[in-house]
Amino acid sequence: MTTTLFMNGRSQAVRLPKQLRLPGKRAKIRRFGRGLLLEPMGDESWPEGYFEKVLIKDNSFKRPGQGEVPPLPDLER
């Protein structure tokens, strides 16, 4: 199968045949040998329940206190 390369503004573009179209609106691209490899990008949001799974409840990992916030200087003097 072959396809067409063309210029779109100052970028080179490739026309993908219908049976090779990728889902979504974005793709990863990288060099692969003498060619290029296009991979569809999935949903970029965090998986459901991710933060609950990585929550560390061990107190030895607790963030140390940050101290008191100093008062703001009076800038109207």
Short mmCIF file of N, CA and C in Angstrom, two decimals:
data_model
loop_
_atom_site.label_atom_id
_atom_site.label_comp_id
_atom_site.label_asym_id
_atom_site.label_seq_id
_atom_site.Cartn_x
_atom_site.Cartn_y
_atom_site.Cartn_z
N MET A 1 0.86 -1.17 0.00
CA MET A 1 0.00 0.00 0.00
C MET A 1 0.91 1.23 0.00
N THR A 2 0.55 2.24 -0.73
CA THR A 2 1.30 3.50 -0.75
C THR A 2 0.35 4.64 -0.43
N THR A 3 0.92 5.79 -0.14
CA THR A 3 0.12 6.97 0.18
C THR A 3 0.82 8.21 -0.33
N THR A 4 0.26 9.35 -0.04
CA THR A 4 0.77 10.62 -0.54
C THR A 4 1.35 11.46 0.59
N LEU A 5 2.51 12.04 0.35
CA LEU A 5 3.08 13.04 1.25
C LEU A 5 2.80 14.40 0.64
N PHE A 6 2.49 15.38 1.49
CA PHE A 6 2.22 16.72 0.98
C PHE A 6 2.59 17.74 2.03
N MET A 7 2.67 18.98 1.64
CA MET A 7 2.98 20.07 2.56
C MET A 7 1.68 20.69 3.05
N ASN A 8 1.61 20.92 4.35
CA ASN A 8 0.49 21.61 4.98
C ASN A 8 1.10 22.80 5.70
N GLY A 9 1.07 23.96 5.08
CA GLY A 9 1.80 25.10 5.62
C GLY A 9 3.29 24.80 5.50
N ARG A 10 4.01 24.85 6.62
CA ARG A 10 5.44 24.56 6.61
C ARG A 10 5.74 23.16 7.14
N SER A 11 4.70 22.33 7.32
CA SER A 11 4.87 20.97 7.84
C SER A 11 4.59 19.95 6.75
N GLN A 12 5.34 18.86 6.79
CA GLN A 12 5.05 17.76 5.89
C GLN A 12 3.95 16.91 6.51
N ALA A 13 3.02 16.46 5.71
CA ALA A 13 1.89 15.66 6.19
C ALA A 13 1.78 14.39 5.35
N VAL A 14 1.08 13.42 5.88
CA VAL A 14 0.85 12.17 5.16
C VAL A 14 -0.65 11.89 5.16
N ARG A 15 -1.15 11.46 4.03
CA ARG A 15 -2.57 11.11 3.92
C ARG A 15 -2.71 9.63 4.27
N LEU A 16 -3.46 9.34 5.34
CA LEU A 16 -3.65 7.96 5.76
C LEU A 16 -4.87 7.36 5.07
N PRO A 17 -4.71 6.19 4.45
CA PRO A 17 -5.87 5.53 3.86
C PRO A 17 -6.91 5.22 4.95
N LYS A 18 -8.16 5.18 4.55
CA LYS A 18 -9.26 4.99 5.49
C LYS A 18 -9.05 3.78 6.40
N GLN A 19 -8.58 2.67 5.87
CA GLN A 19 -8.42 1.46 6.67
C GLN A 19 -7.25 1.53 7.65
N LEU A 20 -6.42 2.57 7.57
CA LEU A 20 -5.29 2.73 8.48
C LEU A 20 -5.44 3.93 9.40
N ARG A 21 -6.58 4.57 9.41
CA ARG A 21 -6.78 5.75 10.26
C ARG A 21 -6.63 5.38 11.73
N LEU A 22 -6.11 6.33 12.50
CA LEU A 22 -5.92 6.15 13.94
C LEU A 22 -7.09 6.78 14.69
N PRO A 23 -7.46 6.21 15.83
CA PRO A 23 -8.53 6.83 16.63
C PRO A 23 -8.02 8.09 17.31
N GLY A 24 -8.93 8.97 17.67
CA GLY A 24 -8.57 10.17 18.42
C GLY A 24 -8.04 11.29 17.54
N LYS A 25 -7.44 12.28 18.20
CA LYS A 25 -6.95 13.46 17.49
C LYS A 25 -5.45 13.64 17.61
N ARG A 26 -4.78 12.79 18.43
CA ARG A 26 -3.34 12.92 18.63
C ARG A 26 -2.67 11.57 18.49
N ALA A 27 -1.39 11.60 18.09
CA ALA A 27 -0.61 10.37 17.95
C ALA A 27 0.83 10.64 18.36
N LYS A 28 1.49 9.61 18.85
CA LYS A 28 2.93 9.67 19.11
C LYS A 28 3.63 9.28 17.82
N ILE A 29 4.78 9.89 17.57
CA ILE A 29 5.55 9.54 16.38
C ILE A 29 7.01 9.40 16.78
N ARG A 30 7.68 8.38 16.20
CA ARG A 30 9.11 8.21 16.46
C ARG A 30 9.75 7.53 15.26
N ARG A 31 11.05 7.73 15.15
CA ARG A 31 11.79 7.08 14.08
C ARG A 31 11.89 5.59 14.38
N PHE A 32 11.78 4.78 13.34
CA PHE A 32 11.86 3.33 13.47
C PHE A 32 12.61 2.84 12.23
N GLY A 33 13.91 2.55 12.40
CA GLY A 33 14.72 2.18 11.23
C GLY A 33 14.78 3.36 10.27
N ARG A 34 14.45 3.11 9.01
CA ARG A 34 14.43 4.18 8.01
C ARG A 34 13.07 4.86 7.94
N GLY A 35 12.12 4.38 8.72
CA GLY A 35 10.76 4.91 8.64
C GLY A 35 10.32 5.59 9.91
N LEU A 36 9.03 5.73 10.04
CA LEU A 36 8.41 6.36 11.20
C LEU A 36 7.35 5.41 11.75
N LEU A 37 7.13 5.49 13.04
CA LEU A 37 6.09 4.69 13.68
C LEU A 37 5.09 5.64 14.31
N LEU A 38 3.83 5.52 13.93
CA LEU A 38 2.74 6.32 14.50
C LEU A 38 1.95 5.44 15.46
N GLU A 39 1.69 5.96 16.66
CA GLU A 39 0.89 5.23 17.64
C GLU A 39 -0.19 6.14 18.18
N PRO A 40 -1.44 5.68 18.22
CA PRO A 40 -2.50 6.53 18.77
C PRO A 40 -2.24 6.81 20.24
N MET A 41 -2.61 7.99 20.68
CA MET A 41 -2.48 8.35 22.09
C MET A 41 -3.82 8.11 22.76
N GLY A 42 -3.77 7.41 23.87
CA GLY A 42 -5.00 7.13 24.61
C GLY A 42 -5.44 8.32 25.43
N ASP A 43 -6.40 8.08 26.27
CA ASP A 43 -6.92 9.10 27.17
C ASP A 43 -5.80 9.54 28.10
N GLU A 44 -5.58 10.85 28.21
CA GLU A 44 -4.49 11.36 29.02
C GLU A 44 -4.89 11.64 30.47
N SER A 45 -6.05 11.20 30.87
CA SER A 45 -6.46 11.42 32.26
C SER A 45 -5.95 10.26 33.12
N TRP A 46 -5.94 10.47 34.43
CA TRP A 46 -5.51 9.42 35.35
C TRP A 46 -6.57 8.33 35.40
N PRO A 47 -6.15 7.07 35.52
CA PRO A 47 -7.13 5.97 35.61
C PRO A 47 -8.01 6.12 36.84
N GLU A 48 -9.23 5.62 36.74
CA GLU A 48 -10.18 5.64 37.85
C GLU A 48 -9.56 5.01 39.09
N GLY A 49 -9.60 5.72 40.22
CA GLY A 49 -9.08 5.20 41.48
C GLY A 49 -7.57 5.24 41.63
N TYR A 50 -6.86 5.88 40.71
CA TYR A 50 -5.40 5.89 40.75
C TYR A 50 -4.86 6.47 42.05
N PHE A 51 -5.36 7.64 42.44
CA PHE A 51 -4.81 8.31 43.62
C PHE A 51 -5.13 7.56 44.91
N GLU A 52 -6.25 6.85 44.95
CA GLU A 52 -6.56 6.05 46.12
C GLU A 52 -5.58 4.87 46.23
N LYS A 53 -5.14 4.34 45.11
CA LYS A 53 -4.22 3.20 45.12
C LYS A 53 -2.81 3.61 45.53
N VAL A 54 -2.39 4.82 45.21
CA VAL A 54 -1.02 5.25 45.52
C VAL A 54 -0.94 6.04 46.82
N LEU A 55 -2.05 6.22 47.50
CA LEU A 55 -2.06 6.94 48.77
C LEU A 55 -1.27 6.15 49.81
N ILE A 56 -0.26 6.79 50.40
CA ILE A 56 0.57 6.14 51.42
C ILE A 56 0.09 6.62 52.77
N LYS A 57 -0.42 5.69 53.58
CA LYS A 57 -0.97 6.04 54.89
C LYS A 57 0.04 5.84 56.01
N ASP A 58 1.23 5.38 55.69
CA ASP A 58 2.28 5.17 56.70
C ASP A 58 2.79 6.53 57.16
N ASN A 59 2.74 6.81 58.47
CA ASN A 59 3.16 8.12 59.00
C ASN A 59 4.63 8.43 58.76
N SER A 60 5.47 7.43 58.51
CA SER A 60 6.87 7.71 58.24
C SER A 60 7.04 8.42 56.89
N PHE A 61 6.00 8.42 56.06
CA PHE A 61 6.04 9.13 54.78
C PHE A 61 5.30 10.46 54.85
N LYS A 62 4.90 10.87 56.04
CA LYS A 62 4.13 12.09 56.20
C LYS A 62 4.99 13.32 55.86
N ARG A 63 4.40 14.28 55.20
CA ARG A 63 5.11 15.51 54.85
C ARG A 63 5.42 16.28 56.13
N PRO A 64 6.66 16.77 56.28
CA PRO A 64 7.00 17.54 57.48
C PRO A 64 6.28 18.88 57.50
N GLY A 65 6.12 19.42 58.70
CA GLY A 65 5.49 20.73 58.83
C GLY A 65 6.28 21.80 58.08
N GLN A 66 5.59 22.79 57.59
CA GLN A 66 6.23 23.83 56.80
C GLN A 66 6.44 25.12 57.59
N GLY A 67 6.10 25.11 58.88
CA GLY A 67 6.29 26.30 59.70
C GLY A 67 5.16 27.29 59.50
N GLU A 68 5.31 28.43 60.14
CA GLU A 68 4.30 29.48 60.05
C GLU A 68 4.56 30.37 58.84
N VAL A 69 3.51 30.88 58.27
CA VAL A 69 3.65 31.82 57.17
C VAL A 69 3.98 33.19 57.76
N PRO A 70 5.08 33.82 57.32
CA PRO A 70 5.42 35.12 57.88
C PRO A 70 4.40 36.17 57.46
N PRO A 71 4.20 37.20 58.28
CA PRO A 71 3.25 38.25 57.91
C PRO A 71 3.75 39.01 56.68
N LEU A 72 2.82 39.49 55.90
CA LEU A 72 3.18 40.28 54.72
C LEU A 72 3.67 41.65 55.16
N PRO A 73 4.67 42.19 54.47
CA PRO A 73 5.13 43.53 54.83
C PRO A 73 4.08 44.58 54.46
N ASP A 74 4.06 45.65 55.22
CA ASP A 74 3.14 46.75 54.93
C ASP A 74 3.76 47.59 53.81
N LEU A 75 3.19 47.53 52.63
CA LEU A 75 3.76 48.22 51.47
C LEU A 75 3.21 49.63 51.30
N GLU A 76 2.32 50.06 52.16
CA GLU A 76 1.70 51.38 52.00
C GLU A 76 2.40 52.44 52.84
N ARG A 77 3.54 52.20 53.35
CA ARG A 77 4.26 53.20 54.14
C ARG A 77 5.02 54.13 53.27
#
